[in-house]
Structure formats: C-alpha cells, structure tokens
Coordinates of C-alpha atoms in Angstrom, one line a residue:
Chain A
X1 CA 167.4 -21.5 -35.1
X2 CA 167.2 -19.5 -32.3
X3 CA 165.8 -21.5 -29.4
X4 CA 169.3 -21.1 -27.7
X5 CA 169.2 -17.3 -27.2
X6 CA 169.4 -16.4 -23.0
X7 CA 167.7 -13.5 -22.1
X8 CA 170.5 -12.0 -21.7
X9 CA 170.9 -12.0 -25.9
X10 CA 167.3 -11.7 -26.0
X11 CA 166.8 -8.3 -23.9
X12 CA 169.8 -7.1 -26.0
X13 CA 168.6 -7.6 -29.4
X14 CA 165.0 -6.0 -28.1
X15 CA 166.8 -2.5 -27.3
X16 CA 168.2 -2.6 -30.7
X17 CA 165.2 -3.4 -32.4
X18 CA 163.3 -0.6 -30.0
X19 CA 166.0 1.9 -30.5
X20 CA 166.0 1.1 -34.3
X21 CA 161.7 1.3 -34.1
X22 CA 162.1 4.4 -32.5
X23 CA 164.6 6.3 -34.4
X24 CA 162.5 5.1 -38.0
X25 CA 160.0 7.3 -36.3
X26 CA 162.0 10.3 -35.0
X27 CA 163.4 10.1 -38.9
X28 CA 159.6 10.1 -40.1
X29 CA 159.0 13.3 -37.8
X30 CA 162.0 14.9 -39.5
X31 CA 162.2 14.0 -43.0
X32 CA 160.4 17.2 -43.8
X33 CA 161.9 19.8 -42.0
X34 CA 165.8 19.0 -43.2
X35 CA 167.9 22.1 -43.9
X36 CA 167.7 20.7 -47.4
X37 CA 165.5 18.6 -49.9
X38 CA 168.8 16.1 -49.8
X39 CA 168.7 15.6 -46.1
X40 CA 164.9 14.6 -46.0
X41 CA 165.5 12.2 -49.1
X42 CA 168.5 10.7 -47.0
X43 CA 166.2 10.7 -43.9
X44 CA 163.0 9.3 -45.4
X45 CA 165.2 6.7 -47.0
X46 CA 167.1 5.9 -43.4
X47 CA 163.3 5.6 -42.0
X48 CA 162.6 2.7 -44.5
X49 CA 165.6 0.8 -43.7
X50 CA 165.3 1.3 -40.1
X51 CA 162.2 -0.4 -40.9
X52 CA 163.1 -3.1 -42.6
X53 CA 166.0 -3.9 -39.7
X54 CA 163.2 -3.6 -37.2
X55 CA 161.2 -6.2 -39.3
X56 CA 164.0 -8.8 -39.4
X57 CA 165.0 -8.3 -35.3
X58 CA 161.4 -8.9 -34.8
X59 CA 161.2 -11.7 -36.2
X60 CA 164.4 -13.4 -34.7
X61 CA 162.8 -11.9 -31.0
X62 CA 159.3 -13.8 -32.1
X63 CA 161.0 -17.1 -33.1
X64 CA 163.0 -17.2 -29.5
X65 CA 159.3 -16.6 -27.7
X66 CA 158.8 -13.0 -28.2
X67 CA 154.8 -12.9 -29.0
X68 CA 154.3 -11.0 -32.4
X69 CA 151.6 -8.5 -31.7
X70 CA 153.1 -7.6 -28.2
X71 CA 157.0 -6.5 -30.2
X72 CA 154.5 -4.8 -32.8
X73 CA 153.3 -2.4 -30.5
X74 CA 150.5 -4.3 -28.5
X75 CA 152.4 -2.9 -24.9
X76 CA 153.1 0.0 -22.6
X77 CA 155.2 3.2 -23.4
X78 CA 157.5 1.3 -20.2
X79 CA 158.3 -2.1 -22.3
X80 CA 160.1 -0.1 -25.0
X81 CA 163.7 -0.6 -24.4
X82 CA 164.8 2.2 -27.0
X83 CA 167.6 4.5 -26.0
X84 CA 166.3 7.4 -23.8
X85 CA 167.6 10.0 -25.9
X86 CA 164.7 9.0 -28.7
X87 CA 162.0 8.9 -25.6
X88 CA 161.2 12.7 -27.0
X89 CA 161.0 14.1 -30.5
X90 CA 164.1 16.7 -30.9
X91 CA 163.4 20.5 -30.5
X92 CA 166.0 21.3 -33.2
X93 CA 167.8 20.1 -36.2
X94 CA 171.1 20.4 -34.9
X95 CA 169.7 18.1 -31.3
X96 CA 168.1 15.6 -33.5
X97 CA 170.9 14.8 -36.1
X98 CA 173.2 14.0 -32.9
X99 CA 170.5 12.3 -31.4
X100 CA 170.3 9.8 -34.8
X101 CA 174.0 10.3 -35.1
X102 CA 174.8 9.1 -31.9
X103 CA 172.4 6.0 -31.6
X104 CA 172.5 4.7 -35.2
X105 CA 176.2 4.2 -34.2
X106 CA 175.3 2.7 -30.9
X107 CA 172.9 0.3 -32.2
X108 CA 175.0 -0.4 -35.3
X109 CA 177.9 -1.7 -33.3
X110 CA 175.7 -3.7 -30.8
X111 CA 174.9 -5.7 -34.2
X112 CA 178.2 -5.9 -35.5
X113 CA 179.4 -7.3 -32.1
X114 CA 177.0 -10.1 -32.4
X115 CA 178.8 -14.0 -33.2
X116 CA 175.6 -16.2 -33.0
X117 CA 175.2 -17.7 -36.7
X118 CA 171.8 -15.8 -36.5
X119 CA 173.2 -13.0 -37.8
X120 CA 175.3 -14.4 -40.5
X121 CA 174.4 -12.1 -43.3
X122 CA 171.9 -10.6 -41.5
X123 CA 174.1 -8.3 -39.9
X124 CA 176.3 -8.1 -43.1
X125 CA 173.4 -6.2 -44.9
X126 CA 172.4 -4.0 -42.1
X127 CA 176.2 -3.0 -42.1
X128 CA 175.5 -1.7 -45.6
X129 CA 172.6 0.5 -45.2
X130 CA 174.3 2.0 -41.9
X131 CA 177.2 2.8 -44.5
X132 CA 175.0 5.4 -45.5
X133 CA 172.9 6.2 -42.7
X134 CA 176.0 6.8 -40.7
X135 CA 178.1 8.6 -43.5
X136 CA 175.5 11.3 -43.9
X137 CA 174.8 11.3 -40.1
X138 CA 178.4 12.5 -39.2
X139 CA 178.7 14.3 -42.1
X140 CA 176.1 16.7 -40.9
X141 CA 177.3 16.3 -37.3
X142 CA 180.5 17.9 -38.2
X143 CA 178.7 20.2 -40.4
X144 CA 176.8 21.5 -37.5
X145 CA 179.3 21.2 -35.2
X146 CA 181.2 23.8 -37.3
X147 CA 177.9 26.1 -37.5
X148 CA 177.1 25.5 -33.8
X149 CA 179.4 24.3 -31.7
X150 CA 178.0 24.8 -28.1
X151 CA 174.5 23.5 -29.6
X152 CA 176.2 20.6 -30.8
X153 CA 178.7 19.7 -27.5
X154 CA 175.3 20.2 -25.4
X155 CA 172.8 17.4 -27.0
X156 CA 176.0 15.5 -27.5
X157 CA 176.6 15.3 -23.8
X158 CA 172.8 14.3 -23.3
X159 CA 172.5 11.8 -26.3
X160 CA 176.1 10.1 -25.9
X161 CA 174.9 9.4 -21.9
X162 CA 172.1 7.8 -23.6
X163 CA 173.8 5.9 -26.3
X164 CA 176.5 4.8 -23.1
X165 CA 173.8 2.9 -21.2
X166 CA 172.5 1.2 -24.9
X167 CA 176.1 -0.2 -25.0
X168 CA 176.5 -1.3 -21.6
X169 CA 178.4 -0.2 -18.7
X170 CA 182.0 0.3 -18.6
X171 CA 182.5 -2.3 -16.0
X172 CA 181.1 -5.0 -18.4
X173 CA 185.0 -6.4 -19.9
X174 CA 185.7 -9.2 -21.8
X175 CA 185.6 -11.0 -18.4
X176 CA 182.8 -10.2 -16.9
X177 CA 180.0 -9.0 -19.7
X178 CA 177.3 -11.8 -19.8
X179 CA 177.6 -11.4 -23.8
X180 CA 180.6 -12.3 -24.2
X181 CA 180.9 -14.9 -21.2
X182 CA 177.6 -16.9 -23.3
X183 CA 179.2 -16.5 -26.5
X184 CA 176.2 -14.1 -28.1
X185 CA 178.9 -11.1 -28.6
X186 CA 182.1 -10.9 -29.4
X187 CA 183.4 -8.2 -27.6
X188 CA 182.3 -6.5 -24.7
X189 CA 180.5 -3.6 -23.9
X190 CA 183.7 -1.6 -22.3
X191 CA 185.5 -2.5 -25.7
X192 CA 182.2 -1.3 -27.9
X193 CA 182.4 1.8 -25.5
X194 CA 185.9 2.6 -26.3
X195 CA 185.4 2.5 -29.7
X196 CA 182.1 4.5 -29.8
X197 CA 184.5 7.3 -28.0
X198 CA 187.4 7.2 -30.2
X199 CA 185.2 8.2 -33.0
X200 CA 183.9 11.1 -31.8
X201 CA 187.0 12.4 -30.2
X202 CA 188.4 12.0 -34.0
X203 CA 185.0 13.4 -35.3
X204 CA 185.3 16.9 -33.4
X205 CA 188.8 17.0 -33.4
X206 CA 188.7 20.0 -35.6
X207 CA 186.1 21.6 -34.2
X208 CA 185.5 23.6 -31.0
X209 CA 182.6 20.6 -29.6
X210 CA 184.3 19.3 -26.6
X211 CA 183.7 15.8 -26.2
X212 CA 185.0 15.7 -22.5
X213 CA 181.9 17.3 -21.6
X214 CA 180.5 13.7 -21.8
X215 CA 180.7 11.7 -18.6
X216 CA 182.7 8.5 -20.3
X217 CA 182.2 6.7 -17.3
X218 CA 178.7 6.8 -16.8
X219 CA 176.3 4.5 -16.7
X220 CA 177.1 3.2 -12.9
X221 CA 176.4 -0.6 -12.9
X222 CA 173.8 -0.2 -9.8
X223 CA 171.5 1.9 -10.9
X224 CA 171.5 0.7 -14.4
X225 CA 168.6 -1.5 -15.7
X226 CA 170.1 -4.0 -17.1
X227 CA 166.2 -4.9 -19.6
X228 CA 165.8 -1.3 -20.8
X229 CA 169.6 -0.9 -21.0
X230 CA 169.3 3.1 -19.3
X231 CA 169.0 4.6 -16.8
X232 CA 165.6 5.9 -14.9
X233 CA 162.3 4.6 -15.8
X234 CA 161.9 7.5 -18.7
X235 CA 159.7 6.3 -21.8
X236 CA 158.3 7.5 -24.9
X237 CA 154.7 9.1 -24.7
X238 CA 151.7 6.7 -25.3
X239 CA 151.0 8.5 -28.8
X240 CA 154.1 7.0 -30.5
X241 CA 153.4 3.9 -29.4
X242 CA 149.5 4.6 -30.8
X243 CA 151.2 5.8 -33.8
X244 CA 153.7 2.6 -34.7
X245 CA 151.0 0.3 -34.1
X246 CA 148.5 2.2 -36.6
X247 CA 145.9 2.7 -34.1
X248 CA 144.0 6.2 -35.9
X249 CA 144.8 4.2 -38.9
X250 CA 142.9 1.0 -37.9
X251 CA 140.2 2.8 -36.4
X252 CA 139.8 4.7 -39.7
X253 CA 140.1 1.3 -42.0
X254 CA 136.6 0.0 -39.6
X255 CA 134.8 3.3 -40.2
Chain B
X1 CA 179.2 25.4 -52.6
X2 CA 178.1 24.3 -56.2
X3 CA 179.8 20.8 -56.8
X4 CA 179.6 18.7 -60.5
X5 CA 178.8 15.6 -60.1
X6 CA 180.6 12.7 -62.5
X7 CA 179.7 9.0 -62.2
X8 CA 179.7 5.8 -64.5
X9 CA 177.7 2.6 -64.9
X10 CA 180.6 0.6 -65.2
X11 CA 183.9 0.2 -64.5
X12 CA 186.2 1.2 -67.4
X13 CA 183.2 3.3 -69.0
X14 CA 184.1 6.8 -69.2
X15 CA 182.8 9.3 -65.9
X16 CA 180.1 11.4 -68.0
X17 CA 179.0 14.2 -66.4
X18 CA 175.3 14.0 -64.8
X19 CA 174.7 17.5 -63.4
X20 CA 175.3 19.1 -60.6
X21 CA 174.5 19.8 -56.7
X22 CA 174.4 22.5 -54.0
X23 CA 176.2 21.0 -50.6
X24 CA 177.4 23.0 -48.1
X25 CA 180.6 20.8 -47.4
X26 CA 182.7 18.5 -49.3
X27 CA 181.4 15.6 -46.6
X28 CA 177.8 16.2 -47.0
X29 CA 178.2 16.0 -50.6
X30 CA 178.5 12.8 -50.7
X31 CA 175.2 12.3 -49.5
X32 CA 173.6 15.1 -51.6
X33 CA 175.1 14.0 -55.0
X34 CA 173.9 10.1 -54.2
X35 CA 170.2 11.0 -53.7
X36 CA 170.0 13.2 -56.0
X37 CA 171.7 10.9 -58.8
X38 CA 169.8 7.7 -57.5
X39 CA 168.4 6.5 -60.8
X40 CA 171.3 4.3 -61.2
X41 CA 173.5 1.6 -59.4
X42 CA 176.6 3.8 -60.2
X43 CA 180.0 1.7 -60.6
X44 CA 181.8 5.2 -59.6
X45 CA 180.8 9.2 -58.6
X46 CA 182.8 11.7 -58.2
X47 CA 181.4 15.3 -57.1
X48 CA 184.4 18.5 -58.4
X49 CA 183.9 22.0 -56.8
X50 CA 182.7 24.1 -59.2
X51 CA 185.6 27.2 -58.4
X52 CA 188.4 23.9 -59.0
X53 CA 187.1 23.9 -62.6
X54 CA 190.2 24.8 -65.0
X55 CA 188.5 26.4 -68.1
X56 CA 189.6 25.4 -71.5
X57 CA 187.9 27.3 -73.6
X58 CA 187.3 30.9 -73.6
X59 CA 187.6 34.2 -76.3
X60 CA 189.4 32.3 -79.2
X61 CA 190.9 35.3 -80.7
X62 CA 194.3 36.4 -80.8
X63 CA 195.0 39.4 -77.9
X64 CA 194.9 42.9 -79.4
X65 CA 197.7 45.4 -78.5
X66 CA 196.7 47.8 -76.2
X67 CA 195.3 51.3 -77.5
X68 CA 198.2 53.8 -76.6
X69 CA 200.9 51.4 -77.1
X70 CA 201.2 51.6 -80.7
Chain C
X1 CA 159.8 -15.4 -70.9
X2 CA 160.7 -17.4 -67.6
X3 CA 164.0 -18.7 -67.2
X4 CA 162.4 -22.2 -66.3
X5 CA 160.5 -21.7 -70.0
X6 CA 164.0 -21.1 -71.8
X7 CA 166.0 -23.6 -70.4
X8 CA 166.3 -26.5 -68.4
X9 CA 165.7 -25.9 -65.0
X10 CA 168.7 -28.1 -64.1
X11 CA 170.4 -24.9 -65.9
X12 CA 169.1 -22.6 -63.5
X13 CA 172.5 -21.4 -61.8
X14 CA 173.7 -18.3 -60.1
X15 CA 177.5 -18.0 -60.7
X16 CA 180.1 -18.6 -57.5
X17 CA 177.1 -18.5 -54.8
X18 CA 175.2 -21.5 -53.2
X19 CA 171.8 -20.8 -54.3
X20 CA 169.2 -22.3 -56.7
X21 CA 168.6 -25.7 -57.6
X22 CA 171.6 -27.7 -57.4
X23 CA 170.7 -30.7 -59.3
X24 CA 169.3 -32.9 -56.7
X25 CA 165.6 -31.8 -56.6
X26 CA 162.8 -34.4 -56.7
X27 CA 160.0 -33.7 -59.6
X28 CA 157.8 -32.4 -57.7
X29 CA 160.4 -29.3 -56.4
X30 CA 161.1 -29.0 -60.0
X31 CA 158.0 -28.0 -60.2
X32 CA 157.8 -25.7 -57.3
X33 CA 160.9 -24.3 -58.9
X34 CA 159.0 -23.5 -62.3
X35 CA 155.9 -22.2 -60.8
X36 CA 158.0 -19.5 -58.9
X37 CA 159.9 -18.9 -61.8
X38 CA 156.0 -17.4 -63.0
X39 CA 156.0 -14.6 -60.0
X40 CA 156.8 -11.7 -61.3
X41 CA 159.0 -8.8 -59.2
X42 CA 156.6 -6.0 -58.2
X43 CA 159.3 -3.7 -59.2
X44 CA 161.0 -5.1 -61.9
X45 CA 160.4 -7.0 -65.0
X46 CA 161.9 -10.4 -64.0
X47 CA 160.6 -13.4 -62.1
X48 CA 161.4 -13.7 -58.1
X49 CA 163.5 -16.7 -59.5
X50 CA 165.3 -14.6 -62.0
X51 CA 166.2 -11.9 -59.5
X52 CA 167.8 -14.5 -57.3
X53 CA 166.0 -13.9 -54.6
X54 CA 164.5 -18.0 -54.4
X55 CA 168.1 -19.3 -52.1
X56 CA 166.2 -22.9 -52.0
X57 CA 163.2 -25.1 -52.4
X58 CA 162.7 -28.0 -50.5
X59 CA 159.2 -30.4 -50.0
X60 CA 158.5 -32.5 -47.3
X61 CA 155.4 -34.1 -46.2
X62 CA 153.7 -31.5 -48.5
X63 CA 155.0 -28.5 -47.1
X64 CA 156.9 -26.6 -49.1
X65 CA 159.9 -24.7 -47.7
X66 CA 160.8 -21.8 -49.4
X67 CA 164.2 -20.2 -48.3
X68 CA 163.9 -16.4 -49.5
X69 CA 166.1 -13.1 -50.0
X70 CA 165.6 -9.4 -50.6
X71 CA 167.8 -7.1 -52.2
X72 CA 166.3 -4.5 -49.8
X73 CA 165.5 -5.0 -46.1
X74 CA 163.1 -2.3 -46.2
X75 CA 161.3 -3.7 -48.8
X76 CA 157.9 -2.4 -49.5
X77 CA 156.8 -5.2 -51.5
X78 CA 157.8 -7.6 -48.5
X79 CA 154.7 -9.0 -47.7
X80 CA 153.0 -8.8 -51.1
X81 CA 155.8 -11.1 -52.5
X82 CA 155.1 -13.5 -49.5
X83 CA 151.7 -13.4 -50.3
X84 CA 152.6 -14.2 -54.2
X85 CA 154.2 -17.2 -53.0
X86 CA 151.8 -18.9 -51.1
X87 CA 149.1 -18.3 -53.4
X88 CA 150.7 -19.4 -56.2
X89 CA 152.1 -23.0 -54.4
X90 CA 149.1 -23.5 -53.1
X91 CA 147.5 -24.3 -56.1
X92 CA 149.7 -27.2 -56.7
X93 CA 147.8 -30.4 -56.2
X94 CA 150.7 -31.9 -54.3
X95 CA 151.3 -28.8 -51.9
X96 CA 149.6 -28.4 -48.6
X97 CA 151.7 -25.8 -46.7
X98 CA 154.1 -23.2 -48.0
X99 CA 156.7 -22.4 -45.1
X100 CA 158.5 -18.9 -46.2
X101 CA 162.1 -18.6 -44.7
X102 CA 163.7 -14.9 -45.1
X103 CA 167.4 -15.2 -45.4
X104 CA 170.1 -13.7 -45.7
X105 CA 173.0 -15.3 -45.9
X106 CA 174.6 -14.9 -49.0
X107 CA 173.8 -11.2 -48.6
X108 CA 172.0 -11.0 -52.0
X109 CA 174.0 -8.9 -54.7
X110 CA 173.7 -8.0 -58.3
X111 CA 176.3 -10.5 -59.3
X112 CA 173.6 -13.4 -58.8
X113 CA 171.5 -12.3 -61.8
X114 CA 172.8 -14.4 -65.2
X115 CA 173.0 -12.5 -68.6
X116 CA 170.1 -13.3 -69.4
X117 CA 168.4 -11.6 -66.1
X118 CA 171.1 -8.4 -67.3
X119 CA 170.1 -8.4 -70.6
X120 CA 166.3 -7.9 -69.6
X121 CA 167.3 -5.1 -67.0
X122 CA 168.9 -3.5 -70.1
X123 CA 166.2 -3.8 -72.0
X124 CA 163.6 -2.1 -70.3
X125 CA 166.3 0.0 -69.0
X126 CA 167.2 -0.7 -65.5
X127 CA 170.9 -0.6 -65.0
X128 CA 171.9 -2.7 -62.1

C-alpha cells in the first residue's frame, strides 16, 4: 500500500510521527502538574492518543522501508525530526500549553493536508481526537493569555518559529512544494502556513499577546533542513530517547 | 466559576442534571465538564453558570407588612 | 452468547457500512468468522465481532487475512487483541498464517453495533 511514498512524503510523515512521539512525552511530564485535576485528566488522555497516532504513522513509515526497531527508538537524539520547540521539557505551565498548543495544530494540519488513500480514514479519526486535544489546548491558551499576556506572546514567538519550519517554508506554494507537485498533499506548505496564522491572530484578538512578535516569514529556504524540517541541528537529550524506548525498564525486566 | 453541568444519553431524552464543575472560563469548561462526566457517550452536555441560575423556589409565605406601617 | 451462536452467520450485518461477511465467504472463512466471533473485548462484554471491529476475513493459501479496527487509536488492549487473534486462528487445522491488517477506513463508530450488541451494552450497563 504504500511502496509509492518518495522521500519526500516519507521524511514528512516521520516529523509528524516524531513531533507527535515527542509531545505524548512532554504531555506525560506534565500531566501532573496541571493548574487543575481536569487539565492533567485532559493531558494524560492527549498522551494516550498521541500514542496511538504515533503507533499507526509508524507503521505506514515501516511498511514504506522504515526499519521497526530503528522508528521505535533504536537511533540518535539527531534522527528525531520532532519540532524543536519539544527538544526541551517546558519550564512553566503557561510555556508548555503553547508549546502543545502550537505543534498539535502544526502536526494536525500536516495530516489533514495529506491526499494519498493511506490516510483515508486514518486521518479522519486522528481529526477526532485533535477535536479535543486542540479545543482544550486553545482554550487554556487564551486562558493564559488573559492571566499572562507577555509570558504567553514570548514562548509563542519561540514555539510558532518552531511549529513554522514543521510546516514548511513560506516559499513552498502550490507550485513549487514537492508535496503537492507528487500528489502526497494537497495544499502547500505557504497555504498550511497561512492558515496556522489566521488562527492565532483570531485566537489573541482579544487579548493583549501580540502575534506580530512572530517572524511569519521565517524559516529561510537555505538554511532549512529540509529531513528534520527546522532549523539548526538542536535535538532532544539522550534520556528521552532512553526513556521512549524503555531502556531502565528493560534493564529492570532482565534483573 | 462554579458551572452545572446537564447532558443526556440520547437525543430527545430529557438534559438531567449530573453535577457540577469548577472552570475558570466558559471555554475551558468544556473540557473540565467532559472529563469529569466521562462515564458516558453523552448524546448532548451543556454546562450553566451557577450566578445565571433563576431561582424558583424560595420562602413560600405571603410577605408581612412592615412593623411601623400599620 | 456469540452472535455467530444466535444466528446465521450469513446474518451477521452491520447496518449502511461495508463491513462483515457479505455473503460470499467460502466455508472455511465461515469458520474463521465464528471462531472470532469467540474473542471476547478486553473491555467490554461483547465479541471483537460483535463490536464491529472484524472489517473482513479472507483465506488464501492458508493464511488468513484479517482486516481489523479500533474504536480507539490509543488502544491499550492493541496488542493483546492481536495476540487473541492469532492464537485463536491458529488452532484451526486449515490455518497456517494469520496476517492482521489495522484499518481504518470506515472510521469505526457506534452505529455499527446491531441491537442485539446495544441490548448487551445495556445490560451490563455500558451506554454507547
């Protein structure tokens, strides 16, 4: 079914699936320290399906070539292709609910724009648990960005950069984004961008977060890495990656 | 902000009220009153504001004329 | 207490969606069919067949190809209900190979169970 992916589609679906492997573990760090029972029950329960997405992407990477053990977890901190903004757990509440905010939304609409009959369904029922995900998500977003406003426009600035290069730069159009040109997508990456703005603006419109303290344009083509989809050769530390792949765990099972 | 929360089984069934929930905003009380009242596959849930409540009942005896006015 | 046990298994229908046996199986898929109409839900009292979550069965050259759905994609059961499967086909004298597809298109939903799957729910009190 999925012997015709390029690796174009393939290196795209992997940053979602990292991103979406990360974040489940960002949620897991969390889920305890909510400013309420409700948030953790809503974050525990976004970890899960996080989870379960991460499952399925896997296994569509593994049946276009992608070797099993080495998506599980079996490589470097530098093969993850999550968005940067997860490469470090948050130092706040307020940092890490725009952080999720911002890069459930990213991922979620780098699966929507996806036309290959791989996703038929697929991406149907990952639309319905982001429902959720993403409803609570904004909702305390705009609850914080109330409460803390310059807290709020600050990690925005640094998680929506990172979100940015997960989409795609802005010169990728309908014309010229590999995506779209091979039929995987259907829309491009300056269109996803547009939209991934638009929301936000609309989000803080009441508020005093200024969303014009991102730098819309960025990331430049050039220096972006078109396999990690970011910018820099940041990465998560070597723990997390211990710690998704059960490692104390496994060692504790042989004892 | 306490909010009471209302939902239903099915459609057509009456909203029956389940209980209630602390949220600080009528956004995040979406969130709150869902996984707090997750034991069902609710058809409908609606959460009220507590302070929007009109009472209906109350002291169910005629007013008294004031003392001095008589 | 299986659906395959209370009626015919060319009954076995779920409403508007194209799932389940449609009536053309060979005997021995018919079988496959009533065998996995024995494993239970981990969660609920109903067979994997009865929940819907069996899309279709077809055997070739022994293996048997099992197109399967979750009504959760985080399922915590996910590989224990995999695990149900191929135990319980490979028993069957005629079954070499149990090939497990996950699927999800249809996007599984409530409106697959039959009454008689609702009734159940109801009955041990699970509203769906």
């Amino acid at each position: 079914m999925t012997d015709d992916w390029n690796d174009d589609a393939i290196e795209y679906v992997q940053a979602i699936a990292d991103t979406k492997l990360i974040l489940s573990h960002r949620y897991s760090e969390w889920m305890l320290s909510g400013p309420a029972l409700e948030d953790d029950i809503a974050g525990a329960s976004a970890a899960q399906d996080e989870i379960g997405h991460v499952r399925q992407l896997f296994e569509k990477l593994s049946d276009s070539g992608r070797d099993p053990e080495w998506l599980q977890g079996d490589r470097d901190p530098e093969e993850f292709s999550n968005a940067a903004c997860l490469d470090d757990t948050s130092d706040t509440w307020t940092e890490f609910v725009t952080v999720a905010g911002v890069t459930e939304r990213a991922a979620w609409y780098l699966i929507d724009s996806i036309a290959h009959e791989d996703f038929d369904g697929l991406g149907q029922r990952i639309g319905q648990d982001e429902y959720f995900h993403l409803e609570h998500l904004d909702a305390r977003l705009s609850h914080q960005a109330e409460e803390n406003p310059e807290a709020v426009e600050e990690a925005f600035a640094a998680a929506a950069a990172a979100a940015l290069a997960l989409i795609g730069p802005a010169t990728f159009d309908a014309d010229t984004d590999p995506l779209v040109q091979s039929g995987f997508t259907d829309r491009s990456a300056a269109d996803v961008r547009e939209g991934f703005k638009r929301h936000y603006e609309t989000l803080f419109e009441e508020t005093d977060v200024d969303p014009s303290a991102v730098d819309w344009d960025a990331p430049d083509e050039a220096s972006w890495n078109e396999t990690r989809r970011r910018i820099g050769d940041g990465h998560v530390d070597p723990d997390v990656v211990d710690a998704l792949g059960g490692v104390k765990n496994a060692e504790y099972a042989r004892a | 902000m306490k909010y009471e929360v209302f939902a239903r089984i099915r459609a057509g069934d009456e909203l029956i009220h389940v209980g209630n929930v602390d949220a600080p905003d009528d956004r995040l009380v979406k969130t709150y009153a869902r996984t707090t009242f997750d034991e069902e596959d609710w058809d409908r849930m609606v959460a009220v504001p507590r302070d929007e409540l009109i009472e209906v009942t109350g002291a169910q005896m005629a007013e008294s004329p004031m003392v001095g006015e008589q | 207490m299986s659906k395959s046990s209370k009626s015919e298994i060319d009954e076995m229908g779920f409403g508007p969606f194209d799932i389940g046996p449609d009536g053309t199986e060979t005997d021995l898929e018919r079988a496959v069919w009533a065998n996995l109409d024995e494993i239970p839900d981990p969660h609920i009292p109903l067979s994997l067949v009865e929940m819907a979550m069996i899309y279709d069965v077809t055997v070739e050259d022994s293996v048997a190809n099992i197109d399967l759905s979750f009504p959760c994609m985080g399922c915590p059961a996910y590989e224990f209900i995999h695990d149900d499967i191929r135990g319980c086909l490979r028993t069957m004298s005629c079954i070499d190979d149990v090939e497990i597809n996950v699927v999800w298109d249809p996007v599984w939903s409530k409106d697959m169970l039959d009454a008689e799957a609702r009734e159940k729910l109801q009955e041990s009190g699970i509203a769906l």
